[in-house]
Coordinates of C-alpha atoms in Angstrom, one line a residue:
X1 CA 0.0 0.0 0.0
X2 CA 1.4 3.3 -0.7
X3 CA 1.3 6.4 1.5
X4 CA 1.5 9.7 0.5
X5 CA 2.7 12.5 2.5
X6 CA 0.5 16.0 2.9
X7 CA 2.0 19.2 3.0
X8 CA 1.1 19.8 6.5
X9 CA 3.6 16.7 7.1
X10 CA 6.9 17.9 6.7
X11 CA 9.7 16.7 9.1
X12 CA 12.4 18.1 6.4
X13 CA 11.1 21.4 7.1
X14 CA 13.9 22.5 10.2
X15 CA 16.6 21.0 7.6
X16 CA 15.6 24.1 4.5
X17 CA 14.8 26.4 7.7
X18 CA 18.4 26.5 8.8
X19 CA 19.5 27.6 5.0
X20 CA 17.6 30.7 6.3
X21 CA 19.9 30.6 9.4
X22 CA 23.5 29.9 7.4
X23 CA 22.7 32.9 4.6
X24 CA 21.8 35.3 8.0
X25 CA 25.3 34.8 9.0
X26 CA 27.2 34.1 5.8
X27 CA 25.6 37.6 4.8
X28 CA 26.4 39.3 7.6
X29 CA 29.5 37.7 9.2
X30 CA 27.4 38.8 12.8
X31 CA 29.8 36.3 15.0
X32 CA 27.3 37.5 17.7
X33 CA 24.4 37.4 16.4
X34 CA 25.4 33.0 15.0
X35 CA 26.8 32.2 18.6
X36 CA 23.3 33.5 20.1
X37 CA 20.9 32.6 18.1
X38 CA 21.8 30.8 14.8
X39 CA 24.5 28.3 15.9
X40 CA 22.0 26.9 18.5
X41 CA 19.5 26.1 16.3
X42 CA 21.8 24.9 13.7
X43 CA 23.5 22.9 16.0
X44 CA 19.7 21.0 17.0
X45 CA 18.9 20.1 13.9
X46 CA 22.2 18.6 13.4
X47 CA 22.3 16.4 16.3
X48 CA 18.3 15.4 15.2
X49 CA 19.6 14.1 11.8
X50 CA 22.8 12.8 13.0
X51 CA 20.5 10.4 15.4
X52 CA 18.0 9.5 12.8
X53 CA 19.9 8.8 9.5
X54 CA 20.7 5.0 8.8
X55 CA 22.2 2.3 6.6
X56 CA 21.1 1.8 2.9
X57 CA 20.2 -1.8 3.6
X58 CA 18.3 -2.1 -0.2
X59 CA 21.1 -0.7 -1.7
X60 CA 23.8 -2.2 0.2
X61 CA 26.1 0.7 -0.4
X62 CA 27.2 1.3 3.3
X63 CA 25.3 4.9 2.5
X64 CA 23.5 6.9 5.1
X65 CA 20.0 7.8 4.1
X66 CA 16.5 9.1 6.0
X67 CA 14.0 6.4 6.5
X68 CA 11.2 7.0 5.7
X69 CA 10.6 10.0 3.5
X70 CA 9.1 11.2 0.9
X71 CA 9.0 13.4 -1.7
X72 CA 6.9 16.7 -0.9
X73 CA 3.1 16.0 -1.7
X74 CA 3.8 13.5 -4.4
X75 CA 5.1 9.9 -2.2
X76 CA 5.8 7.5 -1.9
X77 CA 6.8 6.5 1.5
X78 CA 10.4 5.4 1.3
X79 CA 14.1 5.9 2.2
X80 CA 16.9 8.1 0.8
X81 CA 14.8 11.0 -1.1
X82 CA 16.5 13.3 -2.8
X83 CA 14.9 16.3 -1.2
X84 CA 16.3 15.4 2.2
X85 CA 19.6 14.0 1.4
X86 CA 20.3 17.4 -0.3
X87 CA 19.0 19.4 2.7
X88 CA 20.6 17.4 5.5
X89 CA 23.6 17.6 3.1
X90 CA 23.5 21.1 3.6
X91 CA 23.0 21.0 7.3
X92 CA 26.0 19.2 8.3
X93 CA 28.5 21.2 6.2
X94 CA 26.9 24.1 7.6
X95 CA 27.4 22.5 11.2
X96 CA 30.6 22.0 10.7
X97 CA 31.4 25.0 9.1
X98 CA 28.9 26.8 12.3
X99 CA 31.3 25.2 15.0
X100 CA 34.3 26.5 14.5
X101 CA 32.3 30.0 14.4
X102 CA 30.4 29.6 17.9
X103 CA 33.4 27.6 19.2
X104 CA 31.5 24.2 19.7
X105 CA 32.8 22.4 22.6
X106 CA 31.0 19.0 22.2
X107 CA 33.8 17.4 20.1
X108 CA 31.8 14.2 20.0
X109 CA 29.0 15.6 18.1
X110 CA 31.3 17.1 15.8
X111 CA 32.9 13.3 15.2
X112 CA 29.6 12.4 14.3
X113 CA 28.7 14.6 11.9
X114 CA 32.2 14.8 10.3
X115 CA 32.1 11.0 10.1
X116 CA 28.4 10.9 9.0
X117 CA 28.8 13.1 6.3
X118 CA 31.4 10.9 4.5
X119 CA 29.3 8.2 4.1
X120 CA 25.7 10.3 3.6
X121 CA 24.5 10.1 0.3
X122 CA 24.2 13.3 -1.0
X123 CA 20.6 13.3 -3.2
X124 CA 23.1 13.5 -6.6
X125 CA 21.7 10.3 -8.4
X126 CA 21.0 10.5 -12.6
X127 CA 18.1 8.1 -13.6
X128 CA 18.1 6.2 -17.1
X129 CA 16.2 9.5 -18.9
X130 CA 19.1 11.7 -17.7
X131 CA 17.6 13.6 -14.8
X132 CA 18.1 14.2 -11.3
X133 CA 16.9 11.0 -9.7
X134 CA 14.0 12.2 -6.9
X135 CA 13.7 8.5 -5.3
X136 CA 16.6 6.2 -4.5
X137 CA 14.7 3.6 -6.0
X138 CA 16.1 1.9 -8.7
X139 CA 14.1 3.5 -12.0
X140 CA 12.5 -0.5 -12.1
X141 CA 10.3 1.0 -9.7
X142 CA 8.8 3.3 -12.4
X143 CA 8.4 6.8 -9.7
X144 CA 10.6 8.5 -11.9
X145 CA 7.8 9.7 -14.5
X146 CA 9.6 11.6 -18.0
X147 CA 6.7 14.4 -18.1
X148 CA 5.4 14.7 -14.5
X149 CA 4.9 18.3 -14.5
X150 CA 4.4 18.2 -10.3
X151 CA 4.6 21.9 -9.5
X152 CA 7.7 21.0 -6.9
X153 CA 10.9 21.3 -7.3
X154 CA 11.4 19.3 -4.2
X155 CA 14.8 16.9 -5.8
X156 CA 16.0 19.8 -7.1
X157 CA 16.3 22.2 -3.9
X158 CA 20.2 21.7 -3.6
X159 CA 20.5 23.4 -7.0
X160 CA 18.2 26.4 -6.1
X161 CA 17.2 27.7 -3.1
X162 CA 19.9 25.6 -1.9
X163 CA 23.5 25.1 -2.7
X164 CA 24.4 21.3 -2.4
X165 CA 24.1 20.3 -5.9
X166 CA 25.0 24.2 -7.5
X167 CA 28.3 24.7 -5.0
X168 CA 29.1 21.5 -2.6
X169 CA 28.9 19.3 -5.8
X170 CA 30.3 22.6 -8.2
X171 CA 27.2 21.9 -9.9
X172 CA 27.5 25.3 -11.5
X173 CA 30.5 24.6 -13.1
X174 CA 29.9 20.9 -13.6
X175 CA 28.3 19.7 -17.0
X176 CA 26.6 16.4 -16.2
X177 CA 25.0 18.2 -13.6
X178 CA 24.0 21.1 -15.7
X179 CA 22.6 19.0 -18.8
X180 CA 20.9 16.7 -15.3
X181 CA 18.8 19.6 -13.8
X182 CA 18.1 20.6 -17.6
X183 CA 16.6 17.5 -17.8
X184 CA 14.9 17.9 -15.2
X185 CA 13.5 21.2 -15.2
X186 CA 12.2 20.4 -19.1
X187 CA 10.2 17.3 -18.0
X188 CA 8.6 19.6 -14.7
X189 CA 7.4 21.9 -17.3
X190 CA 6.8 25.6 -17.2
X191 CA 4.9 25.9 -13.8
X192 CA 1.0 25.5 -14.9
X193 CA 0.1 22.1 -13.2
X194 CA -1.8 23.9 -10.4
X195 CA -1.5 27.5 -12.0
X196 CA 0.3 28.9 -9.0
X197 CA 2.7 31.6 -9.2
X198 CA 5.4 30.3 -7.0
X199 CA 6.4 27.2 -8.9
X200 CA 6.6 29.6 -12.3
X201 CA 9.1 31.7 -10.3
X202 CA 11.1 28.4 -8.9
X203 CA 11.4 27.3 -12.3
X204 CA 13.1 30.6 -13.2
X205 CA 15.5 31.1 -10.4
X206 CA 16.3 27.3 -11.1
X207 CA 17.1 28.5 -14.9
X208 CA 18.7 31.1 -14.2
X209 CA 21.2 29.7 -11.9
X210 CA 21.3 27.4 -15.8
X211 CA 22.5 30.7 -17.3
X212 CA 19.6 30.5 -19.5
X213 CA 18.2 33.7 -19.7
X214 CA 15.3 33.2 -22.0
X215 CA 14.0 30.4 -20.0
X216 CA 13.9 32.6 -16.5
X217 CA 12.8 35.8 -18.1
X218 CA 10.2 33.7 -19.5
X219 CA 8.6 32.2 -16.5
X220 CA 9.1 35.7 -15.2
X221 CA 7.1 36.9 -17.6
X222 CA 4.2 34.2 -17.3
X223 CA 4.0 34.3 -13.4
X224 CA 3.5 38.7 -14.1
X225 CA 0.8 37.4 -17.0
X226 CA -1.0 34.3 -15.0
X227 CA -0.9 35.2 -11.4
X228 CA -0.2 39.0 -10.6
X229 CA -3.2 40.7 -9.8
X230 CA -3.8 44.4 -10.3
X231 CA -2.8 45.2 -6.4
X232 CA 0.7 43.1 -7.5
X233 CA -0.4 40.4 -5.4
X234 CA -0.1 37.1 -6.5
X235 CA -3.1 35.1 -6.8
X236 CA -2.7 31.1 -6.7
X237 CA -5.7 30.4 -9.4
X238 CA -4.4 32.7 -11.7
X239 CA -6.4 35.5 -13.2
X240 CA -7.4 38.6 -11.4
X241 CA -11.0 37.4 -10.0
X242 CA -11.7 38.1 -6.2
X243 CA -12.0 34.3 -6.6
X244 CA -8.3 34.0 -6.7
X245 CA -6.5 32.9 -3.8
X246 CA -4.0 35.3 -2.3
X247 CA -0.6 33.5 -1.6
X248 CA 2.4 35.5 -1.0
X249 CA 5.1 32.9 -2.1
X250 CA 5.1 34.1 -5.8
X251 CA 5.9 38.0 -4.1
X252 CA 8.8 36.9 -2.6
X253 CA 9.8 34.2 -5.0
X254 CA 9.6 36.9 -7.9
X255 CA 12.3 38.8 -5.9
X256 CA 14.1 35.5 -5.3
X257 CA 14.1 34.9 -9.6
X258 CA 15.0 38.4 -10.4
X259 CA 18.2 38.6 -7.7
X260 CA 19.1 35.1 -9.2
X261 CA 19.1 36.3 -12.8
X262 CA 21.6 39.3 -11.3
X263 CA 24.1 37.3 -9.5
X264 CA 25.7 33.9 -8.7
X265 CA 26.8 33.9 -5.1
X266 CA 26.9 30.5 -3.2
X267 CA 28.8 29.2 0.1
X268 CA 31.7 27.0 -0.2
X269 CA 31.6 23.7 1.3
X270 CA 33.9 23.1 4.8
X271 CA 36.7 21.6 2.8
X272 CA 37.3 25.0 1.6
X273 CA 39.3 27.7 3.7
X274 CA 38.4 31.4 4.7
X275 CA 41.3 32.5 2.3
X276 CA 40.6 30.4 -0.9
X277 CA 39.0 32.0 -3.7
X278 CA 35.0 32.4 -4.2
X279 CA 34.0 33.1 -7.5
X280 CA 30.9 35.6 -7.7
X281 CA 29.2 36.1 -11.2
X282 CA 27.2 39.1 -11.9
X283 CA 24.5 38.8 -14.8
X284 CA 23.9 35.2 -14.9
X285 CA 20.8 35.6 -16.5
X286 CA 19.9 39.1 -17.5
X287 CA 17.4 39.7 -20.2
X288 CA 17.5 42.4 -23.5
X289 CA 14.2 43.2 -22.3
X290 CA 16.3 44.9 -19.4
X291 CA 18.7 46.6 -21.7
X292 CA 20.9 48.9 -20.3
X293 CA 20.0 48.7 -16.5
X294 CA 21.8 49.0 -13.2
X295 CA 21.8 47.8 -10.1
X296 CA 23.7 49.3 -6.9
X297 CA 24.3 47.7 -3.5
X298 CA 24.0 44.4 -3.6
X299 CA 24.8 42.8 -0.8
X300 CA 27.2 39.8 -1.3
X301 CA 28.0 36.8 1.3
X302 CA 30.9 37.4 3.3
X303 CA 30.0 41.3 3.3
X304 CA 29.9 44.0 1.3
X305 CA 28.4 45.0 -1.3
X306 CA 28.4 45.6 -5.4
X307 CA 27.7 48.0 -7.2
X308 CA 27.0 46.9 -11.7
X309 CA 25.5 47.7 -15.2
X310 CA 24.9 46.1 -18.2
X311 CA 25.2 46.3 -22.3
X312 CA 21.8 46.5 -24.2
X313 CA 22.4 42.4 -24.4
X314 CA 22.1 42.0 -20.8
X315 CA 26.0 41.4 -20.3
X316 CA 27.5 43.4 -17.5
X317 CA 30.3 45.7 -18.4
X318 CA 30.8 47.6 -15.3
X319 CA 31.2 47.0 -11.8
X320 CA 32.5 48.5 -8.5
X321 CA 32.5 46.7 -4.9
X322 CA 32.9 48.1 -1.7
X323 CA 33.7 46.3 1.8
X324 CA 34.2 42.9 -0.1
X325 CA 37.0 40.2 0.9
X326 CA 39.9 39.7 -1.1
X327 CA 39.5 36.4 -1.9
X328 CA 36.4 37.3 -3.8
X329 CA 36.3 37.1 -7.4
X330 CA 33.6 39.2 -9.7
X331 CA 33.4 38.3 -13.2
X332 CA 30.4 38.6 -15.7
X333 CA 28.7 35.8 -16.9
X334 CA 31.6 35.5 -20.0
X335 CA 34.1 34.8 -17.1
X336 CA 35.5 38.3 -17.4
X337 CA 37.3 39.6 -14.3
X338 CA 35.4 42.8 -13.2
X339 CA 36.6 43.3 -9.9

């Protein structure tokens, strides 16, 4: 018998909230403010999932995988989703990452996690079709529908919101990966499954973080033409009928796609060193339709902010940062050094 999870059922959801926790800090670099606040409840939720996880026994691959899980609002019950391999993926670099900042005492936790995390399987798994796998199950098992246009992106929140498949895996960088969430995002379709505005503006930030501008400025486009109402509120029926339900995630996740279609700018994983290089790339996805524009005072992760403007193609051609690290590197979407 198969069981399907509701949304209101969502044990992942401390795992995506402490994203919300690392960015705070990473943005801020407010030692305080982690040691106070953040690093306790990052710290929680790592010692939850560092109790819970267990051995891939169907596999047999000596992996460390949830059990049970599912994917959001679609099921089935199983083990090893995507959606929370990626997040608790997250969650432990960012822990360990977190103690050296708040100066963690409990060494035996650390151990834990350190040795958990070489052994946890990561949500990075490429079906027959070429996609991102969002079960573990072998693709026998035929979840993995080419053409499900679900409105989540639940298997592919390490690439956007998140980080885990875009940075920890160099996703961004990586071409398998690339042509894998490609793959993906084409079979999801463009976001009209429930015609709600916040899985149109998903699907753009996720293309844009692609580099494919005509892709995000398109589902830019059709979350403005299907779901923003005259007040410029989203509505999630589409249309603009008192009928239509007021949801708010398409406002903020319209500021989400348009930020992503300005700039690159994603945490490195604990392997990495305060002093080695980040890569920051302004203009990822910036549209003709924008020709010309400017942007000033964006804030980047570490500190700091940027100042840019771009060509009537949408390439940037001029920038200036202030109060940013060294070690950072800003180049255009061509790779050309800026700052």
């Amino acid at each position: 018998m198969k069981t399907y999870q509701t949304s209101a059922n969502y044990p992942a959801a401390p795992a995506w909230m402490m994203q919300h926790v690392w960015d705070r800090y990473d943005y801020s670099h407010n030692k305080t403010w982690f040691i106070e606040q953040g690093w306790p409840l990052l710290k929680g939720v790592a010692e939850f999932w560092a109790s819970q996880i267990q051995v891939d026994k169907f596999n047999n691959d000596s992996s460390l995988v949830v059990n049970p899980c599912t994917s959001p609002e679609q099921g089935p019950t199983t083990f090893g989703c995507t959606h929370w391999q990626q997040l608790i993926h997250q969650v432990y670099e960012n822990a360990i990452q977190g103690a050296e900042i708040a100066g963690e005492t409990d060494s035996t936790l650390l151990k834990d996690i350190k040795d958990q995390l070489q052994r946890l399987d990561k949500g990075l798994h490429i079906g027959t079709w070429g996609q991102i796998k969002e079960w573990k199950l072998p693709d026998s098992y035929d979840y993995e529908k080419e053409g499900n246009e679900h409105r989540h992106l639940s298997h592919l929140v390490g690439w956007y919101p998140g980080w885990s498949l875009s940075s920890y895996f160099n996703g961004y960088n990586n071409a398998t990966i690339q042509s894998a969430v490609n793959t993906s995002l084409i079979s999801r379709g463009v976001g009209l499954y429930t015609n709600a505005g916040w899985e149109k503006v998903w699907r753009s930030a996720c293309w844009a973080r692609l580099n494919n501008t005509e892709k995000a400025h398109y589902e830019l486009r059709l979350t403005i033409d299907q779901n923003i109402g005259q007040s410029g509120l989203s509505l999630y029926s589409g249309g603009d009928t008192p009928s239509g339900a007021f949801q708010i995630d398409a406002n903020f996740g319209y500021l989400g796609a348009v930020l992503s279609m300005l700039v690159v700018d994603m945490p490195l994983d604990s392997t990495h060193s305060e002093d080695d290089v980040r890569t920051v790339v302004l203009g990822p996805a910036i549209p003709a339709a924008w020709a010309g524009g400017s942007v000033k005072g964006l804030r980047l992760r570490g500190g700091g902010s940027v100042d840019f403007s771009w060509d009537s193609e949408g390439l940037v051609d001029k920038a200036s940062a202030t109060g940013v690290s060294s070690n950072v590197r800003i180049v255009n979407v061509e790779g050309t050094v800026l700052v």
